[in-house]
Tab-separated table of C-alpha atoms and ligand atoms in Angstrom:
chain	number	residue	atom	x	y	z
A	221	MET	CA	12.340	5.211	14.201
A	222	ASN	CA	13.747	2.363	16.246
A	223	LEU	CA	10.639	0.488	17.261
A	224	LEU	CA	10.589	-2.177	19.962
A	225	THR	CA	10.009	-5.365	17.986
A	226	VAL	CA	9.035	-8.903	18.968
A	227	LYS	CA	12.621	-9.945	18.192
A	228	ASP	CA	14.020	-7.623	20.854
A	229	GLU	CA	12.251	-9.374	23.740
A	230	PRO	CA	11.136	-12.861	22.628
A	231	GLU	CA	11.118	-14.166	26.215
A	232	VAL	CA	8.194	-11.856	27.050
A	233	PHE	CA	5.782	-13.972	24.997
A	234	LYS	CA	6.506	-17.355	26.561
A	235	GLY	CA	3.345	-18.945	27.951
A	236	LYS	CA	1.252	-15.861	27.239
A	237	SER	CA	-1.656	-15.025	24.955
A	238	VAL	CA	-0.815	-12.377	22.354
A	239	LEU	CA	-3.184	-10.072	20.491
A	240	LEU	CA	-1.692	-9.592	17.020
A	241	ARG	CA	-3.213	-6.783	14.923
A	242	VAL	CA	-2.686	-7.337	11.193
A	243	ASP	CA	-4.136	-5.790	8.030
A	244	TYR	CA	-6.031	-8.551	6.188
A	245	ASN	CA	-8.096	-6.078	4.183
A	246	VAL	CA	-8.184	-8.598	1.345
A	247	VAL	CA	-11.605	-10.222	1.604
A	248	LYS	CA	-14.205	-9.127	-0.903
A	249	GLY	CA	-17.466	-10.832	-1.868
A	250	GLY	CA	-16.757	-13.720	0.511
A	251	LYS	CA	-13.381	-14.521	-1.061
A	252	ILE	CA	-9.718	-13.722	-0.488
A	253	GLY	CA	-8.292	-11.581	-3.296
A	254	ASP	CA	-4.530	-11.077	-3.267
A	255	THR	CA	-2.887	-12.989	-0.391
A	256	TYR	CA	0.215	-10.758	-0.192
A	257	ARG	CA	-0.883	-8.928	2.970
A	258	ILE	CA	-1.575	-12.238	4.723
A	259	ASP	CA	1.643	-13.905	3.566
A	260	ARG	CA	3.772	-11.024	4.808
A	261	THR	CA	2.472	-11.438	8.391
A	262	LEU	CA	3.171	-15.179	8.600
A	263	PRO	CA	6.785	-14.768	9.787
A	264	THR	CA	5.480	-12.808	12.796
A	265	VAL	CA	2.887	-15.476	13.612
A	266	GLU	CA	5.543	-18.174	13.309
A	267	PHE	CA	7.981	-16.163	15.382
A	268	LEU	CA	5.443	-15.842	18.191
A	269	LEU	CA	4.604	-19.559	18.070
A	270	ASN	CA	8.287	-20.432	18.229
A	271	ALA	CA	8.712	-18.052	21.154
A	272	GLY	CA	6.379	-20.348	23.105
A	273	THR	CA	3.220	-18.231	23.224
A	274	LYS	CA	0.169	-19.897	24.664
A	275	ARG	CA	-2.013	-18.462	21.907
A	276	VAL	CA	-1.788	-15.938	19.057
A	277	VAL	CA	-5.088	-14.130	18.549
A	278	ILE	CA	-5.083	-12.435	15.149
A	279	ALA	CA	-7.291	-9.386	14.621
A	280	SER	CA	-8.022	-7.402	11.452
A	281	HIS	CA	-10.601	-5.353	9.580
A	282	SER	CA	-11.657	-5.851	5.985
A	283	GLY	CA	-13.481	-3.370	3.768
A	284	ARG	CA	-15.800	-0.722	5.123
A	285	PRO	CA	-18.833	-2.715	6.293
A	286	LYS	CA	-22.027	-1.201	7.613
A	287	GLY	CA	-22.702	-3.618	10.441
A	288	ARG	CA	-22.256	-7.336	9.941
A	289	GLU	CA	-21.892	-7.850	6.177
A	290	ARG	CA	-21.434	-11.530	5.453
A	291	SER	CA	-19.450	-10.911	2.286
A	292	LEU	CA	-16.803	-9.133	4.395
A	293	SER	CA	-16.465	-11.819	7.059
A	294	LEU	CA	-12.875	-12.909	7.741
A	295	LYS	CA	-13.953	-16.547	8.009
A	296	PRO	CA	-12.408	-17.511	4.605
A	297	VAL	CA	-9.003	-16.543	6.006
A	298	VAL	CA	-9.169	-19.374	8.576
A	299	LYS	CA	-8.725	-22.058	5.930
A	300	TYR	CA	-5.885	-20.172	4.258
A	301	LEU	CA	-4.037	-19.695	7.559
A	302	LYS	CA	-4.450	-23.381	8.410
A	303	LYS	CA	-2.870	-24.345	5.117
A	304	LYS	CA	0.019	-21.881	5.333
A	305	LEU	CA	0.835	-22.412	9.024
A	306	GLY	CA	0.102	-26.127	9.212
A	307	GLU	CA	-1.705	-25.378	12.502
A	308	ASP	CA	-5.275	-25.635	13.618
A	309	VAL	CA	-6.865	-22.166	13.540
A	310	GLY	CA	-9.872	-21.202	15.652
A	311	PHE	CA	-12.360	-18.411	14.920
A	312	VAL	CA	-14.231	-15.987	17.185
A	313	GLU	CA	-17.423	-14.666	15.653
A	314	ASP	CA	-18.414	-12.261	18.400
A	315	VAL	CA	-15.456	-10.288	19.699
A	316	LEU	CA	-17.520	-8.735	22.516
A	317	GLU	CA	-18.986	-11.921	23.981
A	318	GLY	CA	-17.083	-14.865	22.538
A	319	ASP	CA	-14.032	-16.522	24.075
A	320	PRO	CA	-11.198	-18.046	22.077
A	321	PRO	CA	-11.831	-21.758	21.562
A	322	GLU	CA	-9.752	-24.066	23.775
A	323	GLY	CA	-7.169	-25.960	21.780
A	324	PRO	CA	-5.897	-24.086	18.726
A	325	ARG	CA	-2.790	-21.983	19.313
A	326	VAL	CA	-3.839	-19.648	16.519
A	327	VAL	CA	-7.197	-17.920	16.589
A	328	LEU	CA	-8.652	-15.361	14.184
A	329	LEU	CA	-11.202	-12.756	15.249
A	330	GLU	CA	-14.105	-11.687	13.033
A	331	ASN	CA	-13.799	-8.435	11.021
A	332	LEU	CA	-13.338	-5.746	13.689
A	333	ARG	CA	-15.254	-3.175	11.646
A	334	PHE	CA	-18.463	-5.149	12.208
A	335	TRP	CA	-18.460	-3.177	15.491
A	336	GLU	CA	-18.791	0.619	15.441
A	337	GLY	CA	-16.344	0.907	18.338
A	338	GLU	CA	-13.449	-0.038	16.069
A	339	LYS	CA	-13.952	2.899	13.695
A	340	GLU	CA	-14.763	5.262	16.564
A	341	ASP	CA	-11.510	4.505	18.395
A	342	ASP	CA	-13.703	3.593	21.372
A	343	PRO	CA	-11.676	2.819	24.512
A	344	GLU	CA	-14.356	0.370	25.732
A	345	PHE	CA	-14.181	-1.594	22.492
A	346	ALA	CA	-10.399	-1.592	22.776
A	347	ARG	CA	-10.703	-2.858	26.362
A	348	ALA	CA	-12.876	-5.739	25.151
A	349	LEU	CA	-10.228	-6.624	22.543
A	350	SER	CA	-7.426	-6.442	25.087
A	351	ARG	CA	-8.851	-9.446	26.953
A	352	PHE	CA	-7.658	-11.608	24.039
A	353	GLY	CA	-3.994	-10.886	24.659
A	354	GLU	CA	-1.765	-10.434	27.672
A	355	GLU	CA	0.667	-8.816	25.215
A	356	TYR	CA	-0.051	-6.693	22.117
A	357	VAL	CA	1.796	-6.816	18.802
A	358	ASN	CA	1.071	-4.501	15.878
A	359	ASP	CA	1.894	-5.797	12.404
A	360	ALA	CA	-0.823	-3.792	10.659
A	361	PHE	CA	1.204	-1.191	8.786
A	362	GLY	CA	-1.511	-0.839	6.102
A	363	VAL	CA	-4.026	0.600	8.550
A	364	SER	CA	-1.658	2.588	10.743
A	365	HIS	CA	-2.951	5.875	9.284
A	366	ARG	CA	-6.411	5.202	10.747
A	367	ARG	CA	-7.288	6.226	14.293
A	368	ASN	CA	-9.102	2.940	14.972
A	369	ALA	CA	-9.545	1.253	18.372
A	370	SER	CA	-7.367	-1.801	17.672
A	371	VAL	CA	-4.402	0.273	16.486
A	372	HIS	CA	-4.798	3.357	18.666
A	373	ALA	CA	-7.112	3.328	21.734
A	374	ILE	CA	-5.768	-0.154	22.563
A	375	ALA	CA	-2.427	1.361	23.633
A	376	GLN	CA	-3.700	2.352	27.086
A	377	TYR	CA	-4.190	-1.280	28.096
A	378	TYR	CA	-0.591	-2.335	27.526
A	379	GLY	CA	2.619	-1.166	29.192
A	380	LYS	CA	4.613	-1.980	26.035
A	381	ARG	CA	3.327	-2.282	22.492
A	382	TYR	CA	5.519	-4.391	20.220
A	383	ALA	CA	6.011	-4.002	16.475
A	384	GLY	CA	5.694	-7.172	14.402
A	385	LEU	CA	8.360	-8.124	11.869
A	386	LEU	CA	6.416	-6.749	8.901
A	387	MET	CA	5.739	-3.435	10.636
A	388	ALA	CA	9.449	-3.070	11.374
A	389	GLU	CA	10.374	-3.853	7.755
A	390	GLU	CA	7.837	-1.382	6.358
A	391	VAL	CA	9.034	1.405	8.625
A	392	ASP	CA	12.697	0.693	7.794
A	393	ALA	CA	12.189	0.495	4.019
A	394	LEU	CA	10.021	3.595	3.793
A	395	THR	CA	12.237	5.580	6.154
A	396	ASN	CA	15.129	4.773	3.817
A	397	VAL	CA	13.157	6.236	0.884
A	398	ARG	CA	11.935	9.249	2.823
A	399	ASP	CA	15.053	10.261	4.728
A	400	ASN	CA	18.157	8.992	2.981
A	401	PRO	CA	17.552	7.455	-0.424
A	402	GLU	CA	20.466	6.056	-2.392
A	403	ARG	CA	21.407	8.403	-5.236
A	404	PRO	CA	20.602	8.986	-7.977
A	405	PHE	CA	17.066	8.721	-6.563
A	406	TYR	CA	14.268	8.552	-9.142
A	407	VAL	CA	10.586	8.820	-8.374
A	408	LEU	CA	7.972	7.427	-10.767
A	409	PHE	CA	4.407	8.618	-10.232
A	410	GLY	CA	1.165	7.736	-11.962
A	411	GLY	CA	-2.410	7.144	-10.936
A	412	ALA	CA	-5.616	9.006	-11.364
A	413	LYS	CA	-5.980	11.883	-8.949
A	414	VAL	CA	-3.433	14.649	-8.438
A	415	GLU	CA	-5.215	15.724	-5.259
A	416	ASP	CA	-4.514	12.447	-3.383
A	417	LYS	CA	-0.817	12.666	-4.102
A	418	ILE	CA	-0.018	16.325	-3.386
A	419	PRO	CA	1.588	15.853	0.074
A	420	VAL	CA	3.720	12.905	-1.039
A	421	LEU	CA	4.731	14.591	-4.325
A	422	GLU	CA	5.808	17.698	-2.438
A	423	ALA	CA	7.807	15.687	0.080
A	424	LEU	CA	9.518	13.379	-2.416
A	425	VAL	CA	10.369	15.963	-5.052
A	426	GLU	CA	12.614	17.622	-2.477
A	427	LYS	CA	14.653	14.421	-2.197
A	428	ALA	CA	14.436	13.182	-5.776
A	429	ASP	CA	17.004	13.702	-8.490
A	430	ARG	CA	14.225	13.241	-11.009
A	431	LEU	CA	10.444	12.814	-10.976
A	432	LEU	CA	8.887	10.939	-13.905
A	433	ILE	CA	5.142	11.333	-14.272
A	434	GLY	CA	2.608	9.183	-16.129
A	435	GLY	CA	-0.995	8.082	-15.663
A	436	ALA	CA	-3.946	10.416	-15.707
A	437	MET	CA	-2.085	12.770	-13.399
A	438	ALA	CA	0.241	13.707	-16.282
A	439	TYR	CA	-2.534	15.535	-18.183
A	440	THR	CA	-3.007	18.095	-15.415
A	441	PHE	CA	0.696	18.960	-15.696
A	442	LEU	CA	0.692	18.914	-19.514
A	443	LYS	CA	-2.303	21.231	-19.545
A	444	VAL	CA	-0.661	23.863	-17.353
A	445	LYS	CA	2.371	23.704	-19.646
A	446	GLY	CA	0.052	24.808	-22.443
A	447	HIS	CA	-0.446	21.470	-24.210
A	448	SER	CA	-3.787	20.300	-25.500
A	449	VAL	CA	-5.020	17.215	-23.655
A	450	GLY	CA	-8.231	16.387	-25.545
A	451	SER	CA	-10.790	14.873	-23.192
A	452	SER	CA	-8.233	13.253	-20.867
A	453	ILE	CA	-8.790	13.378	-17.099
A	454	VAL	CA	-7.624	16.707	-15.687
A	455	ASP	CA	-7.815	17.736	-12.044
A	456	GLU	CA	-9.323	21.169	-12.745
A	457	GLY	CA	-9.281	22.095	-9.061
A	458	HIS	CA	-5.499	21.782	-8.845
A	459	LEU	CA	-4.249	23.511	-11.969
A	460	SER	CA	-2.728	26.406	-10.072
A	461	TRP	CA	-1.039	23.996	-7.639
A	462	ALA	CA	0.375	22.049	-10.619
A	463	LYS	CA	1.625	25.283	-12.223
A	464	GLU	CA	3.450	26.337	-9.088
A	465	PHE	CA	4.852	22.843	-8.635
A	466	LEU	CA	6.312	22.913	-12.156
A	467	GLU	CA	7.672	26.446	-11.722
A	468	LYS	CA	9.478	25.324	-8.583
A	469	ASN	CA	10.616	21.860	-9.673
A	470	GLY	CA	10.444	22.004	-13.463
A	471	ASP	CA	14.089	20.993	-13.884
A	472	LYS	CA	13.386	17.674	-12.153
A	473	VAL	CA	9.981	16.809	-13.595
A	474	VAL	CA	9.666	14.689	-16.747
A	475	LEU	CA	6.318	14.388	-18.570
A	476	PRO	CA	5.087	11.950	-21.265
A	477	LYS	CA	6.194	12.560	-24.845
A	478	ASP	CA	3.456	10.523	-26.516
A	479	HIS	CA	0.258	8.727	-25.650
A	480	VAL	CA	-2.049	5.812	-26.268
A	481	CYS	CA	-5.533	7.257	-26.605
A	482	ALA	CA	-9.106	6.124	-27.091
A	483	THR	CA	-11.592	7.866	-29.354
A	484	ALA	CA	-14.319	7.559	-26.688
A	485	PRO	CA	-14.465	6.670	-22.972
A	486	ALA	CA	-13.125	3.190	-22.268
A	487	LYS	CA	-15.544	2.382	-19.454
A	488	GLU	CA	-16.337	-0.910	-21.143
A	489	CYS	CA	-12.889	-2.143	-21.995
A	490	GLY	CA	-12.670	-3.174	-25.636
A	491	LYS	CA	-16.059	-1.731	-26.601
A	492	GLY	CA	-17.247	1.553	-28.073
A	493	TYR	CA	-13.886	3.129	-28.951
A	494	GLU	CA	-10.850	2.831	-31.173
A	495	VAL	CA	-7.295	2.869	-29.857
A	496	ARG	CA	-4.962	5.475	-31.404
A	497	ASP	CA	-1.286	6.183	-30.864
A	498	VAL	CA	-0.710	9.919	-30.573
A	499	GLU	CA	2.806	11.221	-31.228
A	500	GLY	CA	4.078	14.260	-29.331
A	501	GLU	CA	2.787	15.834	-26.140
A	502	ASP	CA	-0.428	17.283	-27.596
A	503	ILE	CA	-3.611	15.232	-27.654
A	504	PRO	CA	-6.148	16.289	-30.285
A	505	GLU	CA	-9.757	17.185	-29.545
A	506	GLY	CA	-11.969	14.132	-29.095
A	507	PHE	CA	-9.192	11.831	-27.881
A	508	ILE	CA	-8.653	10.572	-24.339
A	509	GLY	CA	-5.197	9.712	-23.014
A	510	TYR	CA	-5.234	6.321	-21.326
A	511	ASP	CA	-1.587	5.256	-21.381
A	512	ILE	CA	1.916	6.566	-21.966
A	513	GLY	CA	3.168	5.888	-25.503
A	514	TRP	CA	6.143	3.861	-26.734
A	515	GLU	CA	8.564	6.819	-26.988
A	516	THR	CA	7.761	7.706	-23.381
A	517	VAL	CA	8.335	4.117	-22.246
A	518	LYS	CA	11.726	4.109	-23.977
A	519	SER	CA	12.814	7.452	-22.575
A	520	TYR	CA	11.625	6.587	-19.033
A	521	ARG	CA	13.629	3.368	-19.227
A	522	GLU	CA	16.738	5.348	-20.235
A	523	GLU	CA	16.164	7.730	-17.326
A	524	LEU	CA	15.548	4.961	-14.786
A	525	LYS	CA	18.731	3.167	-15.816
A	526	LYS	CA	20.667	5.959	-14.086
A	527	ALA	CA	18.966	5.361	-10.730
A	528	GLU	CA	20.361	3.595	-7.681
A	529	MET	CA	16.977	3.847	-5.955
A	530	VAL	CA	13.492	4.155	-7.461
A	531	PHE	CA	10.231	4.782	-5.665
A	532	TRP	CA	7.208	3.902	-7.791
A	533	ASN	CA	3.598	4.772	-7.023
A	534	GLY	CA	0.632	4.789	-9.375
A	535	PRO	CA	-0.111	2.931	-12.629
A	536	LEU	CA	1.095	4.751	-15.766
A	537	GLY	CA	-2.205	4.150	-17.505
A	538	TYR	CA	-5.626	2.574	-17.275
A	539	TYR	CA	-3.976	-0.813	-16.690
A	540	GLU	CA	-7.229	-2.594	-15.807
A	541	CYS	CA	-7.937	-2.715	-19.553
A	542	GLU	CA	-5.501	-4.606	-21.793
A	543	ASP	CA	-5.609	-1.877	-24.450
A	544	PHE	CA	-3.951	0.523	-22.017
A	545	GLU	CA	-1.791	-1.705	-19.817
A	546	CYS	CA	1.446	-1.557	-21.825
A	547	GLY	CA	3.122	1.445	-20.192
A	548	THR	CA	2.566	0.097	-16.689
A	549	LYS	CA	3.469	-3.464	-17.664
A	550	LEU	CA	6.649	-2.609	-19.552
A	551	LEU	CA	7.989	-0.410	-16.780
A	552	ALA	CA	6.947	-2.912	-14.090
A	553	ILE	CA	8.931	-5.614	-15.916
A	554	PHE	CA	11.852	-3.270	-16.506
A	555	LEU	CA	12.025	-2.328	-12.809
A	556	SER	CA	11.757	-5.963	-11.717
A	557	ALA	CA	15.277	-6.559	-13.067
A	558	PHE	CA	16.932	-3.873	-10.918
A	559	LYS	CA	17.281	-6.042	-7.827
A	560	GLU	CA	19.771	-8.336	-9.591
A	561	ASP	CA	22.026	-5.307	-10.091
A	562	GLY	CA	21.802	-4.354	-6.429
A	563	LYS	CA	19.547	-1.384	-7.148
A	564	LYS	CA	16.599	-0.700	-4.900
A	565	VAL	CA	13.065	-0.401	-6.249
A	566	VAL	CA	10.435	0.360	-3.630
A	567	VAL	CA	6.790	0.121	-4.669
A	568	GLY	CA	3.776	1.529	-2.832
A	569	GLY	CA	0.076	2.023	-3.553
A	570	GLY	CA	-2.929	-0.304	-3.660
A	571	ASP	CA	-3.463	-0.141	-7.432
A	572	THR	CA	0.232	-0.266	-8.239
A	573	VAL	CA	0.605	-3.496	-6.275
A	574	ALA	CA	-2.586	-4.851	-7.875
A	575	ALA	CA	-1.089	-4.101	-11.307
A	576	ILE	CA	2.097	-6.026	-10.474
A	577	SER	CA	0.001	-8.959	-9.351
A	578	ARG	CA	-2.131	-8.790	-12.508
A	579	PHE	CA	1.041	-9.028	-14.625
A	580	HIS	CA	2.164	-12.097	-12.616
A	581	ILE	CA	5.442	-10.491	-11.587
A	582	PRO	CA	6.570	-11.936	-8.229
A	583	TYR	CA	6.739	-9.261	-5.539
A	584	GLU	CA	10.116	-10.682	-4.493
A	585	ASP	CA	11.549	-9.322	-7.740
A	586	TYR	CA	11.520	-5.853	-6.218
A	587	HIS	CA	13.590	-4.640	-3.285
A	588	PHE	CA	10.421	-3.832	-1.339
A	589	VAL	CA	6.699	-3.856	-2.084
A	590	SER	CA	4.775	-2.107	0.663
A	591	THR	CA	1.578	-3.634	2.040
A	592	GLY	CA	0.356	-0.111	2.669
A	593	GLY	CA	-1.608	2.005	0.208
A	594	GLY	CA	-2.683	5.238	1.879
A	595	ALA	CA	-0.498	4.457	4.902
A	596	ALA	CA	2.680	4.252	2.795
A	597	LEU	CA	1.945	7.540	1.030
A	598	GLU	CA	1.170	9.349	4.293
A	599	PHE	CA	4.317	7.937	5.861
A	600	LEU	CA	6.436	9.115	2.920
A	601	ALA	CA	4.785	12.529	3.096
A	602	GLY	CA	6.239	12.812	6.595
A	603	GLU	CA	2.923	12.617	8.404
A	604	SER	CA	2.673	11.066	11.846
A	605	LEU	CA	0.578	7.871	11.773
A	606	PRO	CA	-1.506	7.079	14.902
A	607	GLY	CA	-0.858	3.318	14.676
A	608	ILE	CA	2.893	3.839	14.605
A	609	GLU	CA	2.905	6.560	17.235
A	610	ILE	CA	1.567	4.129	19.862
A	611	ILE	CA	4.197	1.430	19.344
A	612	THR	CA	6.877	1.505	21.999
A	613	LYS	CA	10.234	2.940	20.950
A	614	LYS	CA	13.447	1.150	21.777
A	615	GLU	CA	15.458	2.712	24.587
A	616	GLY	CA	18.786	4.376	23.950
B	271	ADP	P1	-2.379	3.700	-6.191
B	271	ADP	O1	-3.584	3.013	-5.547
B	271	ADP	O2	-1.345	2.716	-6.604
B	271	ADP	O3	-1.853	4.816	-5.332
B	271	ADP	P2	-4.081	5.415	-7.761
B	271	ADP	O4	-5.249	5.030	-6.910
B	271	ADP	O5	-3.579	6.784	-7.641
B	271	ADP	O6	-2.895	4.372	-7.555
B	271	ADP	O7	-4.470	5.257	-9.302
B	271	ADP	C1	-4.880	4.086	-9.886
B	271	ADP	C2	-5.929	4.318	-10.923
B	271	ADP	O8	-5.525	5.265	-11.885
B	271	ADP	C3	-6.203	3.039	-11.678
B	271	ADP	O9	-7.562	2.681	-11.500
B	271	ADP	C4	-5.899	3.407	-13.128
B	271	ADP	O10	-6.792	2.840	-14.045
B	271	ADP	C5	-6.076	4.899	-13.112
B	271	ADP	N1	-5.407	5.537	-14.251
B	271	ADP	C6	-4.087	5.627	-14.503
B	271	ADP	N2	-3.860	6.284	-15.661
B	271	ADP	C7	-5.078	6.629	-16.153
B	271	ADP	C8	-5.506	7.345	-17.311
B	271	ADP	N3	-4.641	7.822	-18.191
B	271	ADP	N4	-6.840	7.519	-17.476
B	271	ADP	C9	-7.725	7.023	-16.585
B	271	ADP	N5	-7.366	6.342	-15.478
B	271	ADP	C10	-6.069	6.151	-15.250
B	272	3PG	C1	-6.019	-0.037	3.297
B	272	3PG	O1	-6.289	-1.008	2.598
B	272	3PG	O2	-5.560	1.036	2.841
B	272	3PG	C2	-6.171	-0.185	4.784
B	272	3PG	O3	-6.530	-1.492	5.139
B	272	3PG	C3	-7.141	0.831	5.353
B	272	3PG	O4	-8.426	0.659	4.839
B	272	3PG	P1	-9.438	1.883	4.825
B	272	3PG	O5	-8.973	2.827	3.765
B	272	3PG	O6	-10.792	1.278	4.542
B	272	3PG	O7	-9.396	2.543	6.171
B	273	MG	MG1	-5.667	3.477	-5.530
């Protein structure tokens, strides 16, 4: 893709104010959840400070607020940034009226989605934001699939739009997966809804040597193969799609051989059901598949051993509950050892990354863990993302 990055023209930033769009969609209920998305942008902030910028003004959204929702304020991020950067960090509460405080070289703006103009891609809102930076840098890969003012309409106010270091890394790593993966290339898919993953499944199966499926999505495929699935989640609206997909790619697709089931819905983890191991593909009436079984874990490990590159998206079971976390946890641990052997594991997806964090596996143990959920999947599906389209391409 060859984006123009901050590293290509560091002299541009000297003495100037810079508007840096990031994706800090990590604040919930007044607290920071996982800090990964923040941590990954710090090299760009530090790079800009070292390049002699007058001021770095950091802008992000968090959640999907209706107006000014206090619990979604980005204020808690100020303290975290201060600690990580060892710099004073200012805060602007009103992005339409307020000015950056004099003094701090790093300033954070309040949650951009507190203003309707952000979601509406409003050029006037983007103009108001542009007064915070003489230059514009986009490091917000996670939101690049959204046509929002700070990642799209903003483009018209800048001659050049620079990619931050994280943005460049995301685009490089995911382009590698999408366009020229190392072979054998294995794809591991899980998660709940088939529907959300259709474009990316169709794109990646073309490239993959093998596609291993787990999670709730597996039951839709098992059902069209004629297996009984008990009361497991099935995407009834996409059975004919799944049938065609298997007819076309059946030689590549691998489905679970056994299951961990509950005797009743596991809405309240640990309560109101018994856990049963079910051997073989078929799940009896009255049982719900919540995880891949031990035989499946073993056979998926044997398969994955053959890979030079693995792309993993989607938990292999209902990992939020300990009773059904094993499949996801065992394969997450297994894949975390690949890096030592020079094999590339690329991970994408909000819940997949949350699962890794829940198991206390350091993200650095994988070749690349994307900060994008929906954005990563759309990128891999070959779609054009508005936030990436507007970043200036390198010449030549
Ligand atoms: P990602 O955000 O990584 O793309 P998804 O959103 O597709 O992943 O799926 C994650 C959700 O799928 C999790 O909430 C997980 O509990 C759920 N899930 C996975 N397997 C099952 C299953 N067998 N039954 C019910 N839910 C499942
Ligand atoms: C994400 O977390 O996927 C991005 O920050 C985009 O958030 P959104 O789905 O609320 O637009
Ligand atoms: Mg998800």
